[in-house]
Short mmCIF file of C-alpha atoms and ligand atoms in Angstrom, two decimals:
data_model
loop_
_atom_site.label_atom_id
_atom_site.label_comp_id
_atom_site.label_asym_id
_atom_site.label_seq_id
_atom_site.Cartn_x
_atom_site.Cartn_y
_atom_site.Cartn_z
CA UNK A 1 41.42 11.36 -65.97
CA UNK A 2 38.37 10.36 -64.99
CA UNK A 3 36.18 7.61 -67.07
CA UNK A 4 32.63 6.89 -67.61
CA UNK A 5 30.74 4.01 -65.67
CA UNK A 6 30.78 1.91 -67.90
CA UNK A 7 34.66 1.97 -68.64
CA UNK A 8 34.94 1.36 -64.63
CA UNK A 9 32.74 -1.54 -64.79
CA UNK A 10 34.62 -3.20 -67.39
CA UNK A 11 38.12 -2.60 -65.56
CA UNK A 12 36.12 -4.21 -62.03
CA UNK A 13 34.75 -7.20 -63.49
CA UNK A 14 38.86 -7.46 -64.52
CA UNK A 15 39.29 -7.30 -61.20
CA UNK A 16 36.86 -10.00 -59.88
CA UNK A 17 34.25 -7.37 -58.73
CA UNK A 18 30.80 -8.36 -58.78
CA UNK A 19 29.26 -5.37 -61.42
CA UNK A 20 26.19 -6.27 -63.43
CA UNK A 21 27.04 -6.01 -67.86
CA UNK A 22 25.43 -3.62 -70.01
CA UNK A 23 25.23 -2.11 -73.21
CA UNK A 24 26.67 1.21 -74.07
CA UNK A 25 23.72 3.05 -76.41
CA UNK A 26 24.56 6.33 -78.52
CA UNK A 27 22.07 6.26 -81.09
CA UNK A 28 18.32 5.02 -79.94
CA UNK A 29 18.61 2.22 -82.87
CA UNK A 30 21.08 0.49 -80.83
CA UNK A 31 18.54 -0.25 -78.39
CA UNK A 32 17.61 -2.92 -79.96
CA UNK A 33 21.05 -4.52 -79.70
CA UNK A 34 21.11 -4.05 -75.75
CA UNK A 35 17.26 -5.61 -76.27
CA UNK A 36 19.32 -8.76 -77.73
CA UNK A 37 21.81 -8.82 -75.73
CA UNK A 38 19.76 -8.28 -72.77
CA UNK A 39 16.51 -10.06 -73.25
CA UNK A 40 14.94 -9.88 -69.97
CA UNK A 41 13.67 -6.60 -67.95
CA UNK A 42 13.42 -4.67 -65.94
CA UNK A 43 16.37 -2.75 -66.99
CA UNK A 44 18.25 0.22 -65.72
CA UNK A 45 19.14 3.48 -68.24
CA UNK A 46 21.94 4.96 -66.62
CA UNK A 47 23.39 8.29 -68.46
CA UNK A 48 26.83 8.20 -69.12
CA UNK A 49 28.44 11.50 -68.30
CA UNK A 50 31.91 12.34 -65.86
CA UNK A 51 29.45 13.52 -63.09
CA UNK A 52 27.97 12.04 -60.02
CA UNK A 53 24.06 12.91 -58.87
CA UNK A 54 22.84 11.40 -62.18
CA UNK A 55 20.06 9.43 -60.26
CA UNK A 56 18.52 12.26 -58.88
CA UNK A 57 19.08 14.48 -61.68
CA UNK A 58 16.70 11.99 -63.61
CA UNK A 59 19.77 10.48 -65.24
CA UNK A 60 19.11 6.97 -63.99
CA UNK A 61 15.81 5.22 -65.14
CA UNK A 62 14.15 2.13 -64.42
CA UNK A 63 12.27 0.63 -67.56
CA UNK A 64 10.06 -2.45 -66.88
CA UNK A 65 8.49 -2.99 -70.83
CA UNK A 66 10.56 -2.83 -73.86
CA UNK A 67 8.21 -0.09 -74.61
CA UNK A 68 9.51 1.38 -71.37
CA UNK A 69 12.81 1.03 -71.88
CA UNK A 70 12.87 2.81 -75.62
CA UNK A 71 11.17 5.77 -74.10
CA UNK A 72 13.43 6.36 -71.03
CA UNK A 73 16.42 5.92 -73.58
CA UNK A 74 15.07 7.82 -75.71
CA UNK A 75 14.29 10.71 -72.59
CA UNK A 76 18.23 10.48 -71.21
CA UNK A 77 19.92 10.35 -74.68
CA UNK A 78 20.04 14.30 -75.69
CA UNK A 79 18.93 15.42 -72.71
CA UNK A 80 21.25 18.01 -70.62
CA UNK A 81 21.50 17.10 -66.99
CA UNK A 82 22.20 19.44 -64.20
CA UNK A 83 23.81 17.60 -60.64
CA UNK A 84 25.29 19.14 -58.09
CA UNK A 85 28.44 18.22 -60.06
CA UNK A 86 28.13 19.19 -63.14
CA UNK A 87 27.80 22.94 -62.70
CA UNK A 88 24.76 24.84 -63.79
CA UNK A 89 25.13 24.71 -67.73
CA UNK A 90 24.39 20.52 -67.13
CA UNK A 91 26.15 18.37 -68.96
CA UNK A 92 25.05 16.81 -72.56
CA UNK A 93 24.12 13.01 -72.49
CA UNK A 94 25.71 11.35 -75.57
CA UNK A 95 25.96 7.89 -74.24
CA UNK A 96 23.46 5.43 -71.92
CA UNK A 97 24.68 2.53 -70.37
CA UNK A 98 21.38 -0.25 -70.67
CA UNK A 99 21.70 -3.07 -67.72
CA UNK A 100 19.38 -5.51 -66.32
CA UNK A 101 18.15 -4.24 -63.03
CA UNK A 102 19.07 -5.91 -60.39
CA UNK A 103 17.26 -5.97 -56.82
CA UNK A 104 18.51 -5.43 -53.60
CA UNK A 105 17.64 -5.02 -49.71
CA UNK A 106 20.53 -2.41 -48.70
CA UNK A 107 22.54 -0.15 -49.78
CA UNK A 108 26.10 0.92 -48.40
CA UNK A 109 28.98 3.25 -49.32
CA UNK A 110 32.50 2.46 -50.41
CA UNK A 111 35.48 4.37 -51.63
CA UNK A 112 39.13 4.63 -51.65
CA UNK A 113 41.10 7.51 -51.67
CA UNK A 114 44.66 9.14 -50.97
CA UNK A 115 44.93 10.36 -47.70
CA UNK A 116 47.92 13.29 -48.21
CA UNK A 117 48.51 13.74 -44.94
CA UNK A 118 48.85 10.16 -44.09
CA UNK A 119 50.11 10.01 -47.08
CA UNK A 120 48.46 6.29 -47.90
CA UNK A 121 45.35 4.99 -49.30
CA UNK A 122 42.52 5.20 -47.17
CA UNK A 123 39.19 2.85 -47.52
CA UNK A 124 36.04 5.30 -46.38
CA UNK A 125 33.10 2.83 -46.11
CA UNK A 126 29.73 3.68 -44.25
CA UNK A 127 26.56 1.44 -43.70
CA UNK A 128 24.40 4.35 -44.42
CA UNK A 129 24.48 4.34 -48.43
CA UNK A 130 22.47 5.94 -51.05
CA UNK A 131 22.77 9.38 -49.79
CA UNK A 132 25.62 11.21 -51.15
CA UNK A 133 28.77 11.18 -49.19
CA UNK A 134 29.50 14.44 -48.35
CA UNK A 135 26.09 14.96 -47.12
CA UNK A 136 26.85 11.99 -44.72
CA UNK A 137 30.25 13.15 -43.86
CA UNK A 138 28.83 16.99 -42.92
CA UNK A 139 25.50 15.49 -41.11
CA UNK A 140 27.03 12.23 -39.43
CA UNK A 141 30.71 12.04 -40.30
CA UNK A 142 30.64 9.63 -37.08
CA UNK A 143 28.83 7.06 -39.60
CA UNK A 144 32.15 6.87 -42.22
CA UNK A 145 34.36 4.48 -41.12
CA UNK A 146 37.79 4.81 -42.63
CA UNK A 147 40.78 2.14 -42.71
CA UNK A 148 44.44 3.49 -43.44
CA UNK A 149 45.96 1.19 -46.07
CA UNK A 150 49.90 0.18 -45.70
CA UNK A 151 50.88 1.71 -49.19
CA UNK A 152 52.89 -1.38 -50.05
CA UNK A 153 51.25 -3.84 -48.27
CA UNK A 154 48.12 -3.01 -49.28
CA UNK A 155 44.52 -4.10 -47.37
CA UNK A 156 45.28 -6.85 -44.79
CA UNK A 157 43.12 -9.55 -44.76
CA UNK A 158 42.01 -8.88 -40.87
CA UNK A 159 41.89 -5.25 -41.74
CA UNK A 160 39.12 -5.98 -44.46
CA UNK A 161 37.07 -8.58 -42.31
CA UNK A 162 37.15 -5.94 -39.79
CA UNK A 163 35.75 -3.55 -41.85
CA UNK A 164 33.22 -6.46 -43.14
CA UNK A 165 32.14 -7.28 -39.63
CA UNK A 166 31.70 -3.53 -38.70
CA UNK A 167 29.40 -2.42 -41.50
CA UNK A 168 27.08 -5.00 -40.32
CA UNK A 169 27.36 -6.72 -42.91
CA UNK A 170 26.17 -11.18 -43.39
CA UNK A 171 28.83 -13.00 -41.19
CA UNK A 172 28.26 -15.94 -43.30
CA UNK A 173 29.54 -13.48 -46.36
CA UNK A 174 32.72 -12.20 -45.00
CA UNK A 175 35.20 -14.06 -47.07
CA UNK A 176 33.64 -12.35 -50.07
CA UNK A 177 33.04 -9.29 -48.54
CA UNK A 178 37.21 -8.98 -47.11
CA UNK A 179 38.14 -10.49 -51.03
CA UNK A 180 35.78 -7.48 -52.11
CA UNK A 181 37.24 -4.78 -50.14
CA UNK A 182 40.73 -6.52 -50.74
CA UNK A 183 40.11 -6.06 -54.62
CA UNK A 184 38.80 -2.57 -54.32
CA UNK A 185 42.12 -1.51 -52.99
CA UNK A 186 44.21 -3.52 -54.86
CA UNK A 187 42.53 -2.21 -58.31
CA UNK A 188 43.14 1.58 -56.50
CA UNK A 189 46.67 0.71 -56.06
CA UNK A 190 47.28 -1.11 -59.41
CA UNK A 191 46.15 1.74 -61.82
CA UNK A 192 47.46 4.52 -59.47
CA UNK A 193 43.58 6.29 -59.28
CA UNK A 194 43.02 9.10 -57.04
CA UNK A 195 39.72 8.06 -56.63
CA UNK A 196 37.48 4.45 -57.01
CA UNK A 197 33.87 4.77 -55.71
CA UNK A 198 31.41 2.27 -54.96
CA UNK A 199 27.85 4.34 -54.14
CA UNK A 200 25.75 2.51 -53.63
CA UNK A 201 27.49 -0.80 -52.95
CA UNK A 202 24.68 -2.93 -52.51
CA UNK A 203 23.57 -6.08 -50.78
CA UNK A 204 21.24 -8.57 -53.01
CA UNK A 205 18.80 -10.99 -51.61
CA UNK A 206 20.93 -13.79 -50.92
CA UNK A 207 23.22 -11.19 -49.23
CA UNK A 208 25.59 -11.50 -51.72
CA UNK A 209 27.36 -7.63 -52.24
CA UNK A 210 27.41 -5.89 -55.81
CA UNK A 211 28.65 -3.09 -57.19
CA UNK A 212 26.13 -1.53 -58.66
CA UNK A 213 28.12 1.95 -59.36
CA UNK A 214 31.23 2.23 -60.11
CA UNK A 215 33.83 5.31 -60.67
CA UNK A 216 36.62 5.71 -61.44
CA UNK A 217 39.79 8.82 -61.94
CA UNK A 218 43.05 7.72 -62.87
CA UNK A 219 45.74 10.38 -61.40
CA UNK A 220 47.39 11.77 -64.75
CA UNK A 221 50.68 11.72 -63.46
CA UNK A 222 50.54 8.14 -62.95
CA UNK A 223 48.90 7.55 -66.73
CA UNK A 224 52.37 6.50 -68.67
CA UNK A 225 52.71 3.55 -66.51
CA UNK A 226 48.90 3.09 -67.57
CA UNK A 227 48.90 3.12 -71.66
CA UNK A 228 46.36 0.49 -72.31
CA UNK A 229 43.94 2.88 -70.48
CA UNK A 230 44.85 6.10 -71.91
CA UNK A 231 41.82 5.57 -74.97
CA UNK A 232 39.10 5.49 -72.08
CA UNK A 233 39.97 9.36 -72.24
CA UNK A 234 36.26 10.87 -73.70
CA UNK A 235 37.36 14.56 -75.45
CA UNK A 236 33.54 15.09 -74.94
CA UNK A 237 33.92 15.33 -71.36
CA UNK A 238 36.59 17.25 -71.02
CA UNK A 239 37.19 20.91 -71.32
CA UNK A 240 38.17 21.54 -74.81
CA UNK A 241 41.02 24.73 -73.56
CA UNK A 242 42.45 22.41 -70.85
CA UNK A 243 42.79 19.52 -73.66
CA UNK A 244 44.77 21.97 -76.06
CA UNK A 245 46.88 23.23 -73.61
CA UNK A 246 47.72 19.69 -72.58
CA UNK A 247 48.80 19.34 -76.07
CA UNK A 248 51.24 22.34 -75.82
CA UNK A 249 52.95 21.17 -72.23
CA UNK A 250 50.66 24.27 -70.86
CA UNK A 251 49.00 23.73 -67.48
CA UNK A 252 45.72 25.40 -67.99
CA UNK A 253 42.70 24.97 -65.89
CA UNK A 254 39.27 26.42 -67.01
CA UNK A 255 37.87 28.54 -63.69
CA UNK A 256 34.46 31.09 -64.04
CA UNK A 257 35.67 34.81 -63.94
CA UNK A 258 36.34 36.98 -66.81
CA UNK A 259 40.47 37.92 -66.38
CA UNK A 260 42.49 35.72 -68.52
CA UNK A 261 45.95 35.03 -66.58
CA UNK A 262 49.04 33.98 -68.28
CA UNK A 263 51.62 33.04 -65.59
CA UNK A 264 55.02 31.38 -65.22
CA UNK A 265 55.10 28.83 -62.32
CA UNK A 266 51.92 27.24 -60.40
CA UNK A 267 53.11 29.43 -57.08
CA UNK A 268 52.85 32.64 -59.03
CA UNK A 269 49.63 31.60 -60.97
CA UNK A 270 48.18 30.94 -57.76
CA UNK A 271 49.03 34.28 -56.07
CA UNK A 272 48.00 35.44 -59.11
CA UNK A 273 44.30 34.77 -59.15
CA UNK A 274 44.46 35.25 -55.06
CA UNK A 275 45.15 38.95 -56.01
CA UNK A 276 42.42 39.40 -58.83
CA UNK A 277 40.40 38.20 -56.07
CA UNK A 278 41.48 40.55 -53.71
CA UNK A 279 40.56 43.43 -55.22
CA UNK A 280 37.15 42.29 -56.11
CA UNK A 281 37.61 40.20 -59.53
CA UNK A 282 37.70 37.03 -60.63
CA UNK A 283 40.22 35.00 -63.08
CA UNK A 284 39.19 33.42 -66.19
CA UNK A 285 41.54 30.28 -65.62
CA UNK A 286 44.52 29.37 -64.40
CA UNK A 287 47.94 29.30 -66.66
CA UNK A 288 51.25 28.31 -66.11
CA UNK A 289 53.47 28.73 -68.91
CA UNK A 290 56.27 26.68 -67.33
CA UNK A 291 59.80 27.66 -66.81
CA UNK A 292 60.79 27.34 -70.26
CA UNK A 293 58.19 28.27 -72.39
CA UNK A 294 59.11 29.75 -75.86
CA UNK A 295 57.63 32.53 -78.21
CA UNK A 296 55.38 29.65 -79.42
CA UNK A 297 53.52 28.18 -76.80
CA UNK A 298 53.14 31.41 -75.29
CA UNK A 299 51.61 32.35 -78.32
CA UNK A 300 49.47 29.07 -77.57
CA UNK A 301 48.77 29.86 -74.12
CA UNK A 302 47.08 33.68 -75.31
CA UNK A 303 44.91 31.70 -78.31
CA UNK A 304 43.62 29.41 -75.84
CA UNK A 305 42.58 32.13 -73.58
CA UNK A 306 41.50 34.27 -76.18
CA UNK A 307 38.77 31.63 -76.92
CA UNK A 308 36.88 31.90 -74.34
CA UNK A 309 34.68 34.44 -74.97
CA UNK A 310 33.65 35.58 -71.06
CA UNK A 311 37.31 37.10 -71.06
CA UNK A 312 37.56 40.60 -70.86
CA UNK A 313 40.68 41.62 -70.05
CA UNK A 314 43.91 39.74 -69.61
CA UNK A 315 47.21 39.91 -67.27
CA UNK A 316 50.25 38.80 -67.95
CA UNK A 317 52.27 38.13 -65.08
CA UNK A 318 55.76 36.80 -65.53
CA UNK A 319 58.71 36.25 -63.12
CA UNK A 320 61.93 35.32 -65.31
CA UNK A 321 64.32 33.01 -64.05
CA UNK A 322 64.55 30.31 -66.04
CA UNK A 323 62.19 32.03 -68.92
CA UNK A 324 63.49 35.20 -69.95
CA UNK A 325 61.47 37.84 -70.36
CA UNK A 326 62.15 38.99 -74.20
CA UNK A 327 60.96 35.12 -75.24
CA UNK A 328 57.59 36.35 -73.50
CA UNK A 329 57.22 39.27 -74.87
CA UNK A 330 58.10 38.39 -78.73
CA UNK A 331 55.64 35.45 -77.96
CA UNK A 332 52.80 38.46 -77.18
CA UNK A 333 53.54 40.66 -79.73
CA UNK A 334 53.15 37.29 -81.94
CA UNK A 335 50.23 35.96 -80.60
CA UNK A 336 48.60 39.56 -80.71
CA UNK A 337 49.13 40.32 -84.17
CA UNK A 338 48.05 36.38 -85.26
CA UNK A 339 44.51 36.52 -83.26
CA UNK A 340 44.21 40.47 -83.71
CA UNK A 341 43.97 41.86 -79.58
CA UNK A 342 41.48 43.57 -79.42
CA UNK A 343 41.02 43.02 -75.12
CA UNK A 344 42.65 45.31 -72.45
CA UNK A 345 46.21 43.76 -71.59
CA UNK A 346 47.65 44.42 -68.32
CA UNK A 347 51.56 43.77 -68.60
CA UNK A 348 53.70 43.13 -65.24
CA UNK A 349 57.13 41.55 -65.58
CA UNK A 350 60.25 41.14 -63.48
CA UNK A 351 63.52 39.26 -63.97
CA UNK A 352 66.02 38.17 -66.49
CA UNK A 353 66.05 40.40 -69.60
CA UNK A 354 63.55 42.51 -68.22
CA UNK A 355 64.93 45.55 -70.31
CA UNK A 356 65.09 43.61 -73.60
CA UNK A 357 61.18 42.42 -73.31
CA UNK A 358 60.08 45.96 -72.71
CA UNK A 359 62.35 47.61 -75.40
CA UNK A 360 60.44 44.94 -77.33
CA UNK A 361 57.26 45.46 -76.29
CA UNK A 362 57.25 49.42 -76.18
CA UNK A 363 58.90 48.98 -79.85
CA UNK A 364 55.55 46.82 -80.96
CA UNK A 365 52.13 48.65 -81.78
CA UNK A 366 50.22 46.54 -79.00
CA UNK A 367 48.39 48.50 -76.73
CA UNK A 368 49.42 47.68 -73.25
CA UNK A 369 49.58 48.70 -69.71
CA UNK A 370 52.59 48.21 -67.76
CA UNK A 371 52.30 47.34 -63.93
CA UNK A 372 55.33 47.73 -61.81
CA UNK A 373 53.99 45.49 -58.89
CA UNK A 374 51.74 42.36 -58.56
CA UNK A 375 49.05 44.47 -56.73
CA UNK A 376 49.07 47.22 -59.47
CA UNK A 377 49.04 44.33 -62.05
CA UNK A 378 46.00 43.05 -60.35
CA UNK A 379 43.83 46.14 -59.63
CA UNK A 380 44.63 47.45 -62.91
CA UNK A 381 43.41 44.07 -65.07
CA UNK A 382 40.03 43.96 -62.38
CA UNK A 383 39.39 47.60 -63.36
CA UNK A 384 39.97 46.99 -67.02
CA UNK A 385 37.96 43.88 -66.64
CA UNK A 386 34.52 45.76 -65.70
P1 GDP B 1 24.42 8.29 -59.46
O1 GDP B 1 23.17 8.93 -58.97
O2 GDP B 1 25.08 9.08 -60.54
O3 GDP B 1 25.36 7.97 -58.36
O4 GDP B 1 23.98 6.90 -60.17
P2 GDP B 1 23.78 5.44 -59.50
O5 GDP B 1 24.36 4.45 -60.42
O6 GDP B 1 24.28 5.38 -58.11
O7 GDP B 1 22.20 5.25 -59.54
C1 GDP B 1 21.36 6.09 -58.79
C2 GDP B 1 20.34 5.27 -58.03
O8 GDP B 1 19.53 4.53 -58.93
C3 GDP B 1 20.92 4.22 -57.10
O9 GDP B 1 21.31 4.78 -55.86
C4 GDP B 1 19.78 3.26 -56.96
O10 GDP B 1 18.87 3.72 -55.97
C5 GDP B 1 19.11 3.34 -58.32
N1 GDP B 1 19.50 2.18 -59.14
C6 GDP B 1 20.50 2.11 -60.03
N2 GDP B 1 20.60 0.86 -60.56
C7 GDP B 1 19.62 0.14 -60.00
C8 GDP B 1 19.20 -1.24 -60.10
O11 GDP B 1 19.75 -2.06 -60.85
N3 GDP B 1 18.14 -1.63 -59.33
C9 GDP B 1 17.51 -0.77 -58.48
N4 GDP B 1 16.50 -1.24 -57.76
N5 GDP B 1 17.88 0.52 -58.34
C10 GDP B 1 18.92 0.97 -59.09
MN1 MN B 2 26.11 6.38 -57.49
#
């Protein structure tokens, strides 16, 4: 889950973490509010969307009048921005995030991540801010400095001086710059995120460090030991399909091709889409019914794919163990008849009460074609798809 700057500032100033307030603006009216709250320029308007790149994307505005500052919120809110992140269509700004500006003579990079393989937190950290990481880590990967994190210990002090004294940063600062790095990881560790991102992380005039970005993605799985933060969820960032299919215990994620799969287990769904590509096509999303789906949410899972319009043909692909087969096909025939199927269907099916589902099926007046292997299954749905 990830959350909005804004939401991540509030949680790091829980935390200690130097971040600068603000005032969250929907409606241009409530700049005046911010204007109370926040008397004295220059400000920043920072658009409030789940995407990085905003600054460069015209996102992120400096406004030195009041004047100013109601005309660059009034530019942001409404407008569609299109980062590197947020995929061509843009994203829609609904919220801005109004702070005083603050000023600063460097900028730095900080994050912490999960490092699988190591399989404990890791702090990346590079003197070279204010150029997006991966940029760095493809151009000058020599410049990210990374410390490994004891996953119960958590960031030793010496470790985070260290890391202090190698980014170059004021040696008469490094008390708050270890507590900084100290807090960064213990925050990571607290609220079980998969990511936290300081870019930049800046250092003021008095060489005092600041967080003057902040993000912020909670790992889902860890979200029931994390309640109190389950409202920072925004429905308007996230894909509507994947949000109804979280609803029905589906695991559905939204991908760009036009073959709607519906699957039983992440291994299969995966192989799945591997063999639309294969023969040249390109799923719609990726579906796992689960291993004990019944009629019902497999009637679910074909509505949800149904509404997304670039679909053009869809494949059913179903191993039963666990499920059994007749459950998937009566939850077909259902979901056919109750959103009217008009779309080619490619059937392939294997496994417990195999002959039952296609007595069913071939009993039923959906049109369907039957694949007898994965590869047929595929090749057939890509053809249908074109
Ligand atoms: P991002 O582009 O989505 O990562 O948004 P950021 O919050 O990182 O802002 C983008 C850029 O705007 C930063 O890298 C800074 O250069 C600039 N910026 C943001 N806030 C301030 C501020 O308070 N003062 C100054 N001088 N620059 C700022
Ligand atoms: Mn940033």
């Amino acid at each position: 889950m990830k959350v909005h700057e804004y939401q991540a500032k509030e949680i790091f100033a829980k935390y200690g973490l130097p971040v600068t307030p603000g005032k969250v603006v929907k409606h241009l009216s409530e700049v005046e509010d911010a204007l109370q709250q926040f008397p004295n320029g220059p400000w920043v308007v920072k658009a409030q969307i789940h995407a990085g790149g905003r600054g460069k994307a015209g996102g992120v505005k400096l406004a030195k009048s009041e004047g100013e500052l109601r005309q660059k919120a009034s530019d942001i809110l409404g407008m569609t921005l299109v980062s590197p992140q947020t995929g061509p269509q843009g994203k829609l700004v609904k919220k801005v995030f109004i702070t005083p500006a603050v000023d600063y003579k460097k900028e730095l990079y900080a994050s912490v991540v999960l490092d699988r393989q190591r399989r404990c937190p890791v702090i990346l950290a590079s003197a070279e801010g204010g150029t997006e990481i991966e940029e760095l880590a493809a151009t000058k990967p020599q410049a990210i400095q990374k410390v490994y994190v004891h996953p119960l210990e958590g960031l030793h002090a010496y470790q985070a001086r260290q890391l202090h004294v190698s980014l170059g940063l004021p040696q008469d600062k490094i008390n708050q710059g270890a507590a900084l790095f100290q807090k960064l990881v213990r925050l990571f560790m607290d609220l079980d995120l998969s990511l936290l991102e300081v870019n930049p992380l800046v250092v003021l005039d008095n060489g005092d460090l600041h967080c003057l970005d902040a993000k912020v993605a909670f790992e889902d799985n860890g979200l029931a030991r994390h309640k109190d933060y389950v409202p920072l969820r925004d429905p308007d960032e996230e894909d509507a399909r994947e949000l109804q299919a979280a609803e029905h215990g589906l695991s559905y994620i939204s991908l760009d091709g036009n073959i709607g799969c519906l699957v039983n287990g992440a291994g299969l769904a995966m192989a799945t889409a591997d063999a639309i590509q294969h023969f040249g096509g390109s799923p719609a999303n990726f579906l796992d019914v689960g291993g004990s789906a019944t009629a019902r949410a497999v009637t679910q899972a074909f509505k949800i794919i149904l509404s997304d319009a670039r679909v053009r043909a869809i494949l059913v692909n179903i191993f039963g163990g666990i499920m059994k087969f007749d459950v998937i096909a009566q939850g077909i025939i259902d979901a056919a008849k109750e959103v009217g199927l008009a779309l080619p269907l490619v059937v392939r099916l294997e496994g417990t009460n195999v002959e039952k589902g296609r007595e069913l099926l071939s009993k039923s007046d959906l049109k369907y074609r039957f694949a007898s292997s994965m590869d047929e299954a595929a090749k057939t749905a890509v053809e249908a798809a074109k």
